Amino acid sequence: MKALEEKILQEGEVVDGDILKVDGFVNHQVDALLMEEIGKDMAEHFKGQGITKVFTIESSGIAPALFTAKELGVPLVILKKQQTADSLKTEVWQTEVVSYTKDTSYRLTLAKNYISDEDHVLIVDDFLANGEAATGAIRLIRKAHATVAGLGVLIEKAFQPGREKLESQGIHVYAQASIKAFENGKVVF
Amino acid sequence: MKALEEKILQEGEVVDGDILKVDGFVNHQVDALLMEEIGKDMAEHFKGQGITKVFTIESSGIAPALFTAKELGVPLVILKKQQTADSLKTEVWQTEVVSYTKDTSYRLTLAKNYISDEDHVLIVDDFLANGEAATGAIRLIRKAHATVAGLGVLIEKAFQPGREKLESQGIHVYAQASIKAFENGKVVF
């Protein structure tokens, strides 16, 4: 997606050689108009597949996933990273996600009443690198006997194993911007 | 706002006598079309005041705040609840927020490059009860010598002291749905 690639080249920041920071338009400050374009492109890619819900992982994926859901005319479900006190009163599906990138782990939580075995779910997130978060979301969807329409991400680090891991499970992956490498602090698509 | 009040009456859940759960359309599953209406109403209320940015607090306020920002044609800034490893490499404003409602505390974080003393900021959040989160956001905005255009919330618990605390500091508060009381497990507007 041209507009996203251009924004990454203009405003993305490569830190420590292999981390791309997009805090100025995706993760901390959010460019709402760009997110709308991103949502439209995502919906265009996945339309006509009988998608009933868009899922995202709290909280960086919420903005693009919201516009995707709006365009597809389906609800968005935000998978929670923390078990809040009140979620304990609701029946939930949970799975542990270990993030090697950030050296943390968290419990991904989905209330059972927001998924059924008739759902066909598109997962939308900001980044795909090692695929840990997406794999966790897929586990939750499968626990509920729902099906996965695919994973749509804004930015893929194509030199990391996320896509391969997901495709080997039969998951269709769509990346709006695919990064081949970082060279001398620059992004190479 | 009629559409929101109706949705609360239809789908909101009063638990433990004084907690309103809107997990089915705001906090866990999100009704994207309702969020768009909410954003339009919020923008309509605050338009023409020279607002340069919309701020929200991670993560329940992101969806309505995103549509508000889009309608006002300004960026959204998400105040982070956790100090992530990479925020340490950026200069940040921080403040401690103690939530009596949830019996937790967290550090609200804003990177200095997403605010300047020329900003006029609208804060958008899902709930106003005791006003702790909003007060934290206001502290961050004032640290940066920016100004506050007001606070817009979807749901106000009018029987709690949040509005009074904020108005006594000169902050304009707009609530799209104002709850007078909970009576026998029912919402009274």
mmCIF file of C-alpha atoms in Angstrom:
data_model
loop_
_atom_site.group_PDB
_atom_site.id
_atom_site.type_symbol
_atom_site.label_atom_id
_atom_site.label_comp_id
_atom_site.label_asym_id
_atom_site.label_seq_id
_atom_site.Cartn_x
_atom_site.Cartn_y
_atom_site.Cartn_z
ATOM 1 C CA MET A 1 0.000 0.000 0.000
ATOM 2 C CA LYS A 2 1.743 3.048 -1.386
ATOM 3 C CA ALA A 3 0.501 5.652 1.130
ATOM 4 C CA LEU A 4 1.673 3.546 4.070
ATOM 5 C CA GLU A 5 5.080 2.814 2.524
ATOM 6 C CA GLU A 6 5.612 6.513 1.873
ATOM 7 C CA LYS A 7 4.634 7.417 5.430
ATOM 8 C CA ILE A 8 7.047 4.794 6.790
ATOM 9 C CA LEU A 9 9.888 6.204 4.691
ATOM 10 C CA GLN A 10 9.050 9.776 5.753
ATOM 11 C CA GLU A 11 8.271 9.289 9.431
ATOM 12 C CA GLY A 12 9.306 5.793 10.527
ATOM 13 C CA GLU A 13 12.377 5.562 12.719
ATOM 14 C CA VAL A 14 14.761 2.623 12.692
ATOM 15 C CA VAL A 15 16.251 2.119 16.136
ATOM 16 C CA ASP A 16 18.858 -0.387 17.321
ATOM 17 C CA GLY A 17 19.325 -1.634 13.770
ATOM 18 C CA ASP A 18 16.166 -3.758 13.539
ATOM 19 C CA ILE A 19 13.257 -2.036 15.292
ATOM 20 C CA LEU A 20 10.936 0.171 13.257
ATOM 21 C CA LYS A 21 9.142 2.781 15.339
ATOM 22 C CA VAL A 22 5.951 4.175 13.876
ATOM 23 C CA ASP A 23 4.935 6.044 17.023
ATOM 24 C CA GLY A 24 4.194 9.207 15.074
ATOM 25 C CA PHE A 25 1.280 7.824 13.042
ATOM 26 C CA VAL A 26 0.300 4.341 14.302
ATOM 27 C CA ASN A 27 1.248 3.516 17.879
ATOM 28 C CA HIS A 28 1.296 6.642 20.032
ATOM 29 C CA GLN A 29 0.126 9.482 17.818
ATOM 30 C CA VAL A 30 -2.399 8.118 15.298
ATOM 31 C CA ASP A 31 -3.085 9.537 11.830
ATOM 32 C CA ALA A 32 -6.856 8.971 11.666
ATOM 33 C CA LEU A 33 -7.163 9.630 7.923
ATOM 34 C CA LEU A 34 -4.351 7.199 7.114
ATOM 35 C CA MET A 35 -6.001 4.618 9.396
ATOM 36 C CA GLU A 36 -9.220 5.034 7.429
ATOM 37 C CA GLU A 37 -7.373 4.448 4.138
ATOM 38 C CA ILE A 38 -5.686 1.414 5.696
ATOM 39 C CA GLY A 39 -9.042 0.051 6.858
ATOM 40 C CA LYS A 40 -10.534 0.508 3.387
ATOM 41 C CA ASP A 41 -7.602 -1.281 1.750
ATOM 42 C CA MET A 42 -7.799 -4.116 4.292
ATOM 43 C CA ALA A 43 -11.567 -4.512 3.758
ATOM 44 C CA GLU A 44 -11.104 -4.437 -0.021
ATOM 45 C CA HIS A 45 -8.560 -7.257 0.221
ATOM 46 C CA PHE A 46 -10.737 -9.490 2.407
ATOM 47 C CA LYS A 47 -14.253 -8.624 1.156
ATOM 48 C CA GLY A 48 -16.683 -11.257 -0.109
ATOM 49 C CA GLN A 49 -15.308 -13.978 2.173
ATOM 50 C CA GLY A 50 -18.138 -14.098 4.673
ATOM 51 C CA ILE A 51 -16.182 -12.448 7.472
ATOM 52 C CA THR A 52 -18.397 -11.987 10.547
ATOM 53 C CA LYS A 53 -15.926 -10.303 12.933
ATOM 54 C CA VAL A 54 -12.630 -8.478 13.018
ATOM 55 C CA PHE A 55 -10.340 -9.300 15.926
ATOM 56 C CA THR A 56 -7.366 -7.291 17.073
ATOM 57 C CA ILE A 57 -4.946 -7.431 19.961
ATOM 58 C CA GLU A 58 -4.947 -4.628 22.517
ATOM 59 C CA SER A 59 -3.944 -1.920 21.847
ATOM 60 C CA SER A 60 -1.842 -0.870 18.815
ATOM 61 C CA GLY A 61 -4.063 -2.672 16.325
ATOM 62 C CA ILE A 62 -7.316 -1.043 17.462
ATOM 63 C CA ALA A 63 -7.252 1.978 15.135
ATOM 64 C CA PRO A 64 -6.704 0.160 11.810
ATOM 65 C CA ALA A 65 -8.911 -2.766 12.888
ATOM 66 C CA LEU A 66 -11.773 -0.411 13.764
ATOM 67 C CA PHE A 67 -11.858 1.109 10.281
ATOM 68 C CA THR A 68 -11.554 -2.366 8.725
ATOM 69 C CA ALA A 69 -14.547 -3.558 10.772
ATOM 70 C CA LYS A 70 -16.525 -0.463 9.831
ATOM 71 C CA GLU A 71 -15.837 -0.993 6.123
ATOM 72 C CA LEU A 72 -16.748 -4.693 6.314
ATOM 73 C CA GLY A 73 -19.867 -3.841 8.352
ATOM 74 C CA VAL A 74 -19.013 -6.234 11.193
ATOM 75 C CA PRO A 75 -18.148 -5.803 14.891
ATOM 76 C CA LEU A 76 -14.599 -5.410 16.137
ATOM 77 C CA VAL A 77 -13.470 -7.535 19.075
ATOM 78 C CA ILE A 78 -10.449 -6.392 21.075
ATOM 79 C CA LEU A 79 -8.536 -9.302 22.593
ATOM 80 C CA LYS A 80 -7.439 -8.157 26.027
ATOM 81 C CA LYS A 81 -3.865 -8.487 27.172
ATOM 82 C CA GLN A 82 -4.646 -8.316 30.841
ATOM 83 C CA GLN A 83 -7.108 -10.198 32.867
ATOM 84 C CA THR A 84 -9.189 -7.460 34.421
ATOM 85 C CA ALA A 85 -11.042 -8.093 37.621
ATOM 86 C CA ASP A 86 -14.438 -8.073 35.952
ATOM 87 C CA SER A 87 -13.485 -10.500 33.204
ATOM 88 C CA LEU A 88 -13.389 -13.101 35.940
ATOM 89 C CA LYS A 89 -17.153 -12.839 36.220
ATOM 90 C CA THR A 90 -17.524 -13.693 32.551
ATOM 91 C CA GLU A 91 -16.674 -17.005 30.922
ATOM 92 C CA VAL A 92 -13.518 -16.521 28.900
ATOM 93 C CA TRP A 93 -11.134 -18.248 26.534
ATOM 94 C CA GLN A 94 -7.514 -17.585 27.400
ATOM 95 C CA THR A 95 -4.089 -18.365 26.040
ATOM 96 C CA GLU A 96 -0.554 -17.426 27.012
ATOM 97 C CA VAL A 97 1.465 -15.396 24.519
ATOM 98 C CA VAL A 98 5.230 -15.116 24.845
ATOM 99 C CA SER A 99 6.715 -12.188 22.978
ATOM 100 C CA TYR A 100 10.365 -12.763 22.130
ATOM 101 C CA THR A 101 10.574 -9.330 20.520
ATOM 102 C CA LYS A 102 9.621 -7.564 23.724
ATOM 103 C CA ASP A 103 10.795 -10.251 26.148
ATOM 104 C CA THR A 104 7.429 -10.346 27.917
ATOM 105 C CA SER A 105 4.490 -12.670 28.187
ATOM 106 C CA TYR A 106 0.826 -11.985 28.698
ATOM 107 C CA ARG A 107 -2.510 -13.731 28.840
ATOM 108 C CA LEU A 108 -4.724 -13.048 25.837
ATOM 109 C CA THR A 109 -8.381 -13.049 26.869
ATOM 110 C CA LEU A 110 -11.639 -13.334 24.912
ATOM 111 C CA ALA A 111 -15.083 -13.444 26.531
ATOM 112 C CA LYS A 112 -16.962 -16.484 25.256
ATOM 113 C CA ASN A 113 -20.066 -14.505 24.374
ATOM 114 C CA TYR A 114 -18.255 -12.553 21.630
ATOM 115 C CA ILE A 115 -17.430 -15.596 19.517
ATOM 116 C CA SER A 116 -19.369 -18.628 18.300
ATOM 117 C CA ASP A 117 -18.649 -21.635 16.108
ATOM 118 C CA GLU A 118 -20.347 -19.811 13.250
ATOM 119 C CA ASP A 119 -17.869 -16.928 13.221
ATOM 120 C CA HIS A 120 -15.370 -16.408 10.420
ATOM 121 C CA VAL A 121 -12.753 -14.055 11.810
ATOM 122 C CA LEU A 122 -10.282 -11.659 10.234
ATOM 123 C CA ILE A 123 -7.384 -10.750 12.529
ATOM 124 C CA VAL A 124 -5.915 -7.256 12.046
ATOM 125 C CA ASP A 125 -2.754 -6.079 13.764
ATOM 126 C CA ASP A 126 -0.077 -3.438 13.289
ATOM 127 C CA PHE A 127 3.047 -5.612 12.985
ATOM 128 C CA LEU A 128 3.924 -9.149 11.941
ATOM 129 C CA ALA A 129 7.400 -10.286 12.986
ATOM 130 C CA ASN A 130 7.550 -13.622 14.789
ATOM 131 C CA GLY A 131 3.793 -14.105 14.710
ATOM 132 C CA GLU A 132 3.358 -14.773 18.422
ATOM 133 C CA ALA A 133 0.366 -12.497 18.965
ATOM 134 C CA ALA A 134 -1.405 -13.681 15.798
ATOM 135 C CA THR A 135 -0.797 -17.314 16.735
ATOM 136 C CA GLY A 136 -2.318 -16.631 20.159
ATOM 137 C CA ALA A 137 -5.385 -15.043 18.550
ATOM 138 C CA ILE A 138 -5.743 -18.062 16.253
ATOM 139 C CA ARG A 139 -5.597 -20.415 19.240
ATOM 140 C CA LEU A 140 -8.471 -18.519 20.882
ATOM 141 C CA ILE A 141 -10.540 -18.579 17.676
ATOM 142 C CA ARG A 142 -9.982 -22.329 17.305
ATOM 143 C CA LYS A 143 -10.847 -22.998 20.940
ATOM 144 C CA ALA A 144 -14.267 -21.551 20.112
ATOM 145 C CA HIS A 145 -14.490 -23.698 16.930
ATOM 146 C CA ALA A 146 -14.718 -20.577 14.801
ATOM 147 C CA THR A 147 -12.700 -20.198 11.590
ATOM 148 C CA VAL A 148 -9.931 -17.806 10.559
ATOM 149 C CA ALA A 149 -10.336 -15.785 7.364
ATOM 150 C CA GLY A 150 -6.790 -14.518 7.514
ATOM 151 C CA LEU A 151 -4.385 -12.070 9.078
ATOM 152 C CA GLY A 152 -4.044 -8.520 7.819
ATOM 153 C CA VAL A 153 -1.129 -6.444 9.070
ATOM 154 C CA LEU A 154 0.093 -2.970 8.302
ATOM 155 C CA ILE A 155 3.760 -3.839 8.434
ATOM 156 C CA GLU A 156 5.491 -7.167 7.984
ATOM 157 C CA LYS A 157 9.127 -7.824 8.726
ATOM 158 C CA ALA A 158 9.556 -10.331 5.908
ATOM 159 C CA PHE A 159 12.957 -11.424 7.191
ATOM 160 C CA GLN A 160 11.394 -12.828 10.370
ATOM 161 C CA PRO A 161 9.533 -16.159 10.498
ATOM 162 C CA GLY A 162 5.957 -14.924 11.240
ATOM 163 C CA ARG A 163 4.498 -15.309 7.758
ATOM 164 C CA GLU A 164 6.014 -18.738 7.208
ATOM 165 C CA LYS A 165 4.719 -20.028 10.558
ATOM 166 C CA LEU A 166 1.197 -18.797 9.795
ATOM 167 C CA GLU A 167 1.105 -19.922 6.170
ATOM 168 C CA SER A 168 2.256 -23.395 7.200
ATOM 169 C CA GLN A 169 -0.961 -23.543 9.280
ATOM 170 C CA GLY A 170 -3.013 -22.569 6.224
ATOM 171 C CA ILE A 171 -3.534 -18.942 7.288
ATOM 172 C CA HIS A 172 -3.697 -16.344 4.522
ATOM 173 C CA VAL A 173 -1.479 -13.365 5.362
ATOM 174 C CA TYR A 174 -1.850 -9.903 3.832
ATOM 175 C CA ALA A 175 0.752 -7.230 4.595
ATOM 176 C CA GLN A 176 0.192 -3.671 3.406
ATOM 177 C CA ALA A 177 3.891 -2.887 3.696
ATOM 178 C CA SER A 178 6.474 -5.638 3.606
ATOM 179 C CA ILE A 179 9.962 -4.844 4.844
ATOM 180 C CA LYS A 180 12.716 -6.898 3.216
ATOM 181 C CA ALA A 181 15.534 -5.532 5.329
ATOM 182 C CA PHE A 182 16.922 -2.645 7.289
ATOM 183 C CA GLU A 183 20.122 -1.339 5.707
ATOM 184 C CA ASN A 184 22.178 1.360 7.430
ATOM 185 C CA GLY A 185 19.180 2.510 9.412
ATOM 186 C CA LYS A 186 16.959 2.662 6.329
ATOM 187 C CA VAL A 187 13.870 0.623 5.466
ATOM 188 C CA VAL A 188 14.089 -1.507 2.308
ATOM 189 C CA PHE A 189 10.741 -2.725 0.920
ATOM 190 C CA MET B 1 -27.131 11.213 22.728
ATOM 191 C CA LYS B 2 -30.195 9.138 22.029
ATOM 192 C CA ALA B 3 -28.554 6.257 20.111
ATOM 193 C CA LEU B 4 -26.049 5.670 22.899
ATOM 194 C CA GLU B 5 -28.667 5.826 25.666
ATOM 195 C CA GLU B 6 -30.812 3.297 23.825
ATOM 196 C CA LYS B 7 -27.864 0.963 23.316
ATOM 197 C CA ILE B 8 -27.004 1.209 27.029
ATOM 198 C CA LEU B 9 -30.585 0.331 27.987
ATOM 199 C CA GLN B 10 -30.652 -2.579 25.523
ATOM 200 C CA GLU B 11 -27.196 -4.057 25.994
ATOM 201 C CA GLY B 12 -25.552 -2.528 29.053
ATOM 202 C CA GLU B 13 -25.240 -4.744 32.105
ATOM 203 C CA VAL B 14 -25.354 -3.465 35.660
ATOM 204 C CA VAL B 15 -23.188 -5.629 37.893
ATOM 205 C CA ASP B 16 -22.604 -5.445 41.640
ATOM 206 C CA GLY B 17 -25.172 -2.676 41.926
ATOM 207 C CA ASP B 18 -23.023 0.178 40.614
ATOM 208 C CA ILE B 19 -20.842 -1.012 37.733
ATOM 209 C CA LEU B 20 -22.117 -0.587 34.188
ATOM 210 C CA LYS B 21 -20.562 -3.024 31.748
ATOM 211 C CA VAL B 22 -20.647 -2.012 28.092
ATOM 212 C CA ASP B 23 -18.364 -4.808 26.928
ATOM 213 C CA GLY B 24 -20.724 -5.728 24.088
ATOM 214 C CA PHE B 25 -20.367 -2.476 22.138
ATOM 215 C CA VAL B 26 -17.606 -0.293 23.648
ATOM 216 C CA ASN B 27 -14.956 -2.088 25.668
ATOM 217 C CA HIS B 28 -14.426 -5.611 24.393
ATOM 218 C CA GLN B 29 -16.644 -5.986 21.352
ATOM 219 C CA VAL B 30 -16.895 -2.623 19.576
ATOM 220 C CA ASP B 31 -19.802 -1.388 17.449
ATOM 221 C CA ALA B 32 -17.863 0.501 14.772
ATOM 222 C CA LEU B 33 -20.900 2.295 13.322
ATOM 223 C CA LEU B 34 -22.034 3.500 16.754
ATOM 224 C CA MET B 35 -18.463 4.665 17.439
ATOM 225 C CA GLU B 36 -18.568 6.690 14.226
ATOM 226 C CA GLU B 37 -21.847 8.332 15.302
ATOM 227 C CA ILE B 38 -20.337 9.031 18.710
ATOM 228 C CA GLY B 39 -17.265 10.588 17.100
ATOM 229 C CA LYS B 40 -19.436 12.800 14.901
ATOM 230 C CA ASP B 41 -21.503 13.963 17.874
ATOM 231 C CA MET B 42 -18.365 14.645 19.913
ATOM 232 C CA ALA B 43 -16.771 16.627 17.050
ATOM 233 C CA GLU B 44 -20.002 18.571 16.534
ATOM 234 C CA HIS B 45 -20.026 19.562 20.212
ATOM 235 C CA PHE B 46 -16.399 20.735 20.269
ATOM 236 C CA LYS B 47 -15.969 22.128 16.730
ATOM 237 C CA GLY B 48 -14.781 25.667 16.038
ATOM 238 C CA GLN B 49 -12.670 25.841 19.199
ATOM 239 C CA GLY B 50 -9.267 25.520 17.574
ATOM 240 C CA ILE B 51 -8.637 21.997 18.810
ATOM 241 C CA THR B 52 -5.299 20.716 17.493
ATOM 242 C CA LYS B 53 -5.258 17.209 18.999
ATOM 243 C CA VAL B 54 -7.498 14.603 20.561
ATOM 244 C CA PHE B 55 -6.022 12.679 23.490
ATOM 245 C CA THR B 56 -7.336 9.441 24.931
ATOM 246 C CA ILE B 57 -6.202 6.993 27.556
ATOM 247 C CA GLU B 58 -5.216 3.482 26.523
ATOM 248 C CA SER B 59 -7.255 1.508 25.581
ATOM 249 C CA SER B 60 -11.067 1.710 25.956
ATOM 250 C CA GLY B 61 -11.278 5.277 24.697
ATOM 251 C CA ILE B 62 -9.364 4.663 21.458
ATOM 252 C CA ALA B 63 -12.340 3.762 19.245
ATOM 253 C CA PRO B 64 -14.561 6.796 19.991
ATOM 254 C CA ALA B 65 -11.547 9.135 20.172
ATOM 255 C CA LEU B 66 -10.319 7.957 16.768
ATOM 256 C CA PHE B 67 -13.571 8.891 15.058
ATOM 257 C CA THR B 68 -13.653 12.209 16.947
ATOM 258 C CA ALA B 69 -10.130 13.006 15.729
ATOM 259 C CA LYS B 70 -11.049 12.018 12.187
ATOM 260 C CA GLU B 71 -14.095 14.284 12.207
ATOM 261 C CA LEU B 72 -12.126 17.208 13.655
ATOM 262 C CA GLY B 73 -9.312 16.579 11.162
ATOM 263 C CA VAL B 74 -6.613 16.376 13.846
ATOM 264 C CA PRO B 75 -4.284 13.619 15.098
ATOM 265 C CA LEU B 76 -5.197 11.297 17.943
ATOM 266 C CA VAL B 77 -2.662 10.734 20.707
ATOM 267 C CA ILE B 78 -2.995 7.634 22.875
ATOM 268 C CA LEU B 79 -1.681 8.175 26.400
ATOM 269 C CA LYS B 80 0.063 4.945 27.359
ATOM 270 C CA LYS B 81 -0.676 3.209 30.615
ATOM 271 C CA GLN B 82 2.528 1.285 30.738
ATOM 272 C CA GLN B 83 6.038 2.396 30.307
ATOM 273 C CA THR B 84 7.268 0.278 27.440
ATOM 274 C CA ALA B 85 10.931 -0.415 27.027
ATOM 275 C CA ASP B 86 11.271 1.791 23.978
ATOM 276 C CA SER B 87 9.549 4.800 25.520
ATOM 277 C CA LEU B 88 12.637 5.080 27.678
ATOM 278 C CA LYS B 89 14.629 6.113 24.627
ATOM 279 C CA THR B 90 12.223 8.987 24.036
ATOM 280 C CA GLU B 91 11.738 12.014 26.258
ATOM 281 C CA VAL B 92 8.414 11.649 28.007
ATOM 282 C CA TRP B 93 6.011 13.390 30.359
ATOM 283 C CA GLN B 94 4.674 11.054 33.025
ATOM 284 C CA THR B 95 2.206 11.151 35.866
ATOM 285 C CA GLU B 96 0.882 8.594 38.318
ATOM 286 C CA VAL B 97 -2.836 7.809 38.193
ATOM 287 C CA VAL B 98 -4.516 6.006 41.074
ATOM 288 C CA SER B 99 -7.817 4.394 40.126
ATOM 289 C CA TYR B 100 -10.066 3.955 43.134
ATOM 290 C CA THR B 101 -12.706 2.290 40.945
ATOM 291 C CA LYS B 102 -10.368 -0.487 39.898
ATOM 292 C CA ASP B 103 -8.050 -0.358 42.911
ATOM 293 C CA THR B 104 -4.965 -0.059 40.716
ATOM 294 C CA SER B 105 -2.438 2.581 39.810
ATOM 295 C CA TYR B 106 -0.492 3.148 36.647
ATOM 296 C CA ARG B 107 1.915 5.584 35.069
ATOM 297 C CA LEU B 108 0.398 7.627 32.258
ATOM 298 C CA THR B 109 3.006 8.389 29.607
ATOM 299 C CA LEU B 110 3.177 10.915 26.774
ATOM 300 C CA ALA B 111 6.188 11.360 24.487
ATOM 301 C CA LYS B 112 7.247 14.997 24.477
ATOM 302 C CA ASN B 113 7.350 15.191 20.683
ATOM 303 C CA TYR B 114 3.576 14.688 20.389
ATOM 304 C CA ILE B 115 2.631 17.821 22.320
ATOM 305 C CA SER B 116 3.750 21.433 22.256
ATOM 306 C CA ASP B 117 2.787 24.633 24.075
ATOM 307 C CA GLU B 118 0.696 25.577 21.033
ATOM 308 C CA ASP B 119 -1.613 22.571 21.339
ATOM 309 C CA HIS B 120 -5.249 22.899 22.388
ATOM 310 C CA VAL B 121 -6.309 19.407 23.401
ATOM 311 C CA LEU B 122 -9.664 17.647 23.619
ATOM 312 C CA ILE B 123 -9.625 14.589 25.895
ATOM 313 C CA VAL B 124 -12.023 11.778 24.933
ATOM 314 C CA ASP B 125 -12.663 8.758 27.130
ATOM 315 C CA ASP B 126 -15.336 6.109 27.593
ATOM 316 C CA PHE B 127 -16.316 6.725 31.248
ATOM 317 C CA LEU B 128 -16.240 9.583 33.741
ATOM 318 C CA ALA B 129 -16.713 8.522 37.355
ATOM 319 C CA ASN B 130 -14.125 9.874 39.796
ATOM 320 C CA GLY B 131 -12.161 11.651 37.094
ATOM 321 C CA GLU B 132 -8.782 10.150 37.964
ATOM 322 C CA ALA B 133 -7.733 9.289 34.415
ATOM 323 C CA ALA B 134 -8.901 12.631 33.002
ATOM 324 C CA THR B 135 -7.130 14.520 35.782
ATOM 325 C CA GLY B 136 -3.937 12.603 34.955
ATOM 326 C CA ALA B 137 -4.276 13.518 31.275
ATOM 327 C CA ILE B 138 -4.789 17.182 32.211
ATOM 328 C CA ARG B 139 -1.638 17.114 34.351
ATOM 329 C CA LEU B 140 0.365 15.849 31.356
ATOM 330 C CA ILE B 141 -1.107 18.509 29.050
ATOM 331 C CA ARG B 142 -0.279 21.250 31.565
ATOM 332 C CA LYS B 143 3.262 19.956 32.077
ATOM 333 C CA ALA B 144 3.750 20.642 28.371
ATOM 334 C CA HIS B 145 2.160 24.130 28.731
ATOM 335 C CA ALA B 146 -0.567 23.164 26.269
ATOM 336 C CA THR B 147 -4.237 23.999 26.929
ATOM 337 C CA VAL B 148 -7.298 21.818 27.504
ATOM 338 C CA ALA B 149 -10.371 22.350 25.310
ATOM 339 C CA GLY B 150 -12.459 20.003 27.423
ATOM 340 C CA LEU B 151 -13.320 16.433 28.251
ATOM 341 C CA GLY B 152 -15.795 14.431 26.180
ATOM 342 C CA VAL B 153 -17.025 11.121 27.569
ATOM 343 C CA LEU B 154 -19.515 8.577 26.352
ATOM 344 C CA ILE B 155 -20.906 7.780 29.782
ATOM 345 C CA GLU B 156 -20.871 9.828 32.951
ATOM 346 C CA LYS B 157 -21.830 8.528 36.365
ATOM 347 C CA ALA B 158 -23.338 11.819 37.509
ATOM 348 C CA PHE B 159 -23.599 10.611 41.115
ATOM 349 C CA GLN B 160 -19.799 10.382 41.379
ATOM 350 C CA PRO B 161 -17.546 13.433 41.853
ATOM 351 C CA GLY B 162 -15.665 13.423 38.498
ATOM 352 C CA ARG B 163 -17.545 16.259 36.797
ATOM 353 C CA GLU B 164 -17.446 18.509 39.841
ATOM 354 C CA LYS B 165 -13.705 18.001 40.307
ATOM 355 C CA LEU B 166 -13.035 18.859 36.664
ATOM 356 C CA GLU B 167 -15.426 21.790 36.425
ATOM 357 C CA SER B 168 -13.898 23.312 39.557
ATOM 358 C CA GLN B 169 -10.619 23.419 37.584
ATOM 359 C CA GLY B 170 -12.374 25.221 34.733
ATOM 360 C CA ILE B 171 -12.607 22.168 32.469
ATOM 361 C CA HIS B 172 -15.681 21.930 30.229
ATOM 362 C CA VAL B 173 -17.209 18.433 30.444
ATOM 363 C CA TYR B 174 -19.508 16.930 27.816
ATOM 364 C CA ALA B 175 -21.185 13.571 28.503
ATOM 365 C CA GLN B 176 -23.164 11.869 25.743
ATOM 366 C CA ALA B 177 -25.052 9.754 28.271
ATOM 367 C CA SER B 178 -25.377 10.856 31.881
ATOM 368 C CA ILE B 179 -26.408 8.270 34.445
ATOM 369 C CA LYS B 180 -28.281 9.692 37.425
ATOM 370 C CA ALA B 181 -28.504 6.431 39.317
ATOM 371 C CA PHE B 182 -28.734 2.678 39.200
ATOM 372 C CA GLU B 183 -32.016 1.456 40.607
ATOM 373 C CA ASN B 184 -32.671 -2.261 41.064
ATOM 374 C CA GLY B 185 -30.067 -3.150 38.473
ATOM 375 C CA LYS B 186 -31.448 -0.654 35.952
ATOM 376 C CA VAL B 187 -29.866 2.472 34.511
ATOM 377 C CA VAL B 188 -31.682 5.752 35.208
ATOM 378 C CA PHE B 189 -30.677 8.683 32.955
#
